[in-house]
Short mmCIF file of C-alpha atoms in Angstrom, two decimals:
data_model
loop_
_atom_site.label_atom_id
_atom_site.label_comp_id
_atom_site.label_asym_id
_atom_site.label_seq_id
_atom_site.Cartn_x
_atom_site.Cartn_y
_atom_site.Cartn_z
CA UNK A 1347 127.52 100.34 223.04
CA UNK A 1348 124.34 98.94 224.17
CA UNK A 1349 122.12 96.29 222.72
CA UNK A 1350 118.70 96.48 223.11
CA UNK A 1351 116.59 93.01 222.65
CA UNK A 1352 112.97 94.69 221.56
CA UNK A 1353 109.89 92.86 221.63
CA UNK A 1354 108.14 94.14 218.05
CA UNK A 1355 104.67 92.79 218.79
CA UNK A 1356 104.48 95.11 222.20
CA UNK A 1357 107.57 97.22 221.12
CA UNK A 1358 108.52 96.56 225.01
CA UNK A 1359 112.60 96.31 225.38
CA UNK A 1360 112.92 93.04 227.05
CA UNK A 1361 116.67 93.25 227.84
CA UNK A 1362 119.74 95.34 227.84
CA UNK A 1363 123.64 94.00 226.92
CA UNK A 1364 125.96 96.46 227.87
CA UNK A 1365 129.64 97.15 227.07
CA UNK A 1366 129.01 95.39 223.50
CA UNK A 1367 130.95 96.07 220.35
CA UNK A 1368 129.28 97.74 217.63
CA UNK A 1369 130.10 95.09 214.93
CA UNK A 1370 128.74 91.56 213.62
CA UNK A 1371 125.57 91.09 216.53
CA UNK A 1372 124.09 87.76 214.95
CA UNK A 1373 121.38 85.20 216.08
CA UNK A 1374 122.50 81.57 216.11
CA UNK A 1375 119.06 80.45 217.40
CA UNK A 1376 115.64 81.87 218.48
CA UNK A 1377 116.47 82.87 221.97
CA UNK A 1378 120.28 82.85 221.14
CA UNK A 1379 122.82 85.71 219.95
CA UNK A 1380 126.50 86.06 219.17
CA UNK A 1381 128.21 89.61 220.20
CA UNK A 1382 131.68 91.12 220.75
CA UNK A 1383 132.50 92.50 224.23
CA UNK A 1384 135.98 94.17 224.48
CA UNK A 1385 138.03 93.57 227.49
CA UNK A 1386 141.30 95.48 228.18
CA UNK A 1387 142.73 95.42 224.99
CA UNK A 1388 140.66 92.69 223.52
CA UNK A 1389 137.43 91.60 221.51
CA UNK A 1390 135.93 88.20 222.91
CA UNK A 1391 133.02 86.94 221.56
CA UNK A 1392 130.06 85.45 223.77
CA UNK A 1393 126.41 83.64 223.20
CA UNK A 1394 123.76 85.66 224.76
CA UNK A 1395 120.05 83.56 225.68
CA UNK A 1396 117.38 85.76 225.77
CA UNK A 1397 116.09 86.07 229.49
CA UNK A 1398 119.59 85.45 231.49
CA UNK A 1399 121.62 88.08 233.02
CA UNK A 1400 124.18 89.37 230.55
CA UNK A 1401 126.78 87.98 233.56
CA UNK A 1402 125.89 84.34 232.43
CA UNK A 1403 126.66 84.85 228.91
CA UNK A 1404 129.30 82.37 227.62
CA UNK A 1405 132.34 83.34 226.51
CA UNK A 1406 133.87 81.16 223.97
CA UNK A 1407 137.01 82.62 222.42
CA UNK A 1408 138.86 85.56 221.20
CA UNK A 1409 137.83 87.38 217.93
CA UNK A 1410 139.90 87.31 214.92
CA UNK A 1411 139.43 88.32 211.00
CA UNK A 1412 140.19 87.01 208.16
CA UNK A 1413 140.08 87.73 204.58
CA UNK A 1414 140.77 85.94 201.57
CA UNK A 1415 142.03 86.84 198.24
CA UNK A 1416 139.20 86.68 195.80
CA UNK A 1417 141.48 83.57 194.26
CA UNK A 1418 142.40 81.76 197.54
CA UNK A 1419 145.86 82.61 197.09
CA UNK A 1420 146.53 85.21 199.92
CA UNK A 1421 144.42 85.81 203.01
CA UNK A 1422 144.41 89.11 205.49
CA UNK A 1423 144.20 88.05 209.27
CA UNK A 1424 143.91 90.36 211.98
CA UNK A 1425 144.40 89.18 215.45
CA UNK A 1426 145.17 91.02 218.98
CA UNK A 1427 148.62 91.54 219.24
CA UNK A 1428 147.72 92.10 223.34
CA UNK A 1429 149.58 89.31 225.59
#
């Protein structure tokens, strides 16, 4: 998929992400995003800054899941099984 940063006041697309993953896109701070890129077999997550090349995005670590019981008991984790 592609993410498209749009600028509401002009309605102007300001930047393009390519190659992202269609789930959980969230903003950590104003000019800052979170995002899932898959690679090979693999989701990695990486912090996007508003006006840098996608290329300069930082990469810092592998996505996993996890799910808890709604009494804490048992939890659901789904990691890559890739080596």
């Amino acid at each position: 998929y592609d993410v498209h940063v749009i600028d509401l006041e002009s309605g102007h697309t300001r930047e393009v992400l390519s190659d992202v993953s269609r789930e959980n896109i969230a903003w950590i701070s104003e000019d800052e995003f979170i995002y899932a890129r898959r690679i090979e077999s693999d989701n990695f997550n990486f912090v996007h800054r508003i006006g840098t090349p996608q290329s300069k995005d930082v990469l810092f670590g592998k996505r996993e899941w996890a799910f808890n019981s709604a009494d804490n008991k048992l939890v659901i984790r789904h990691t890559s099984n890739a080596s």
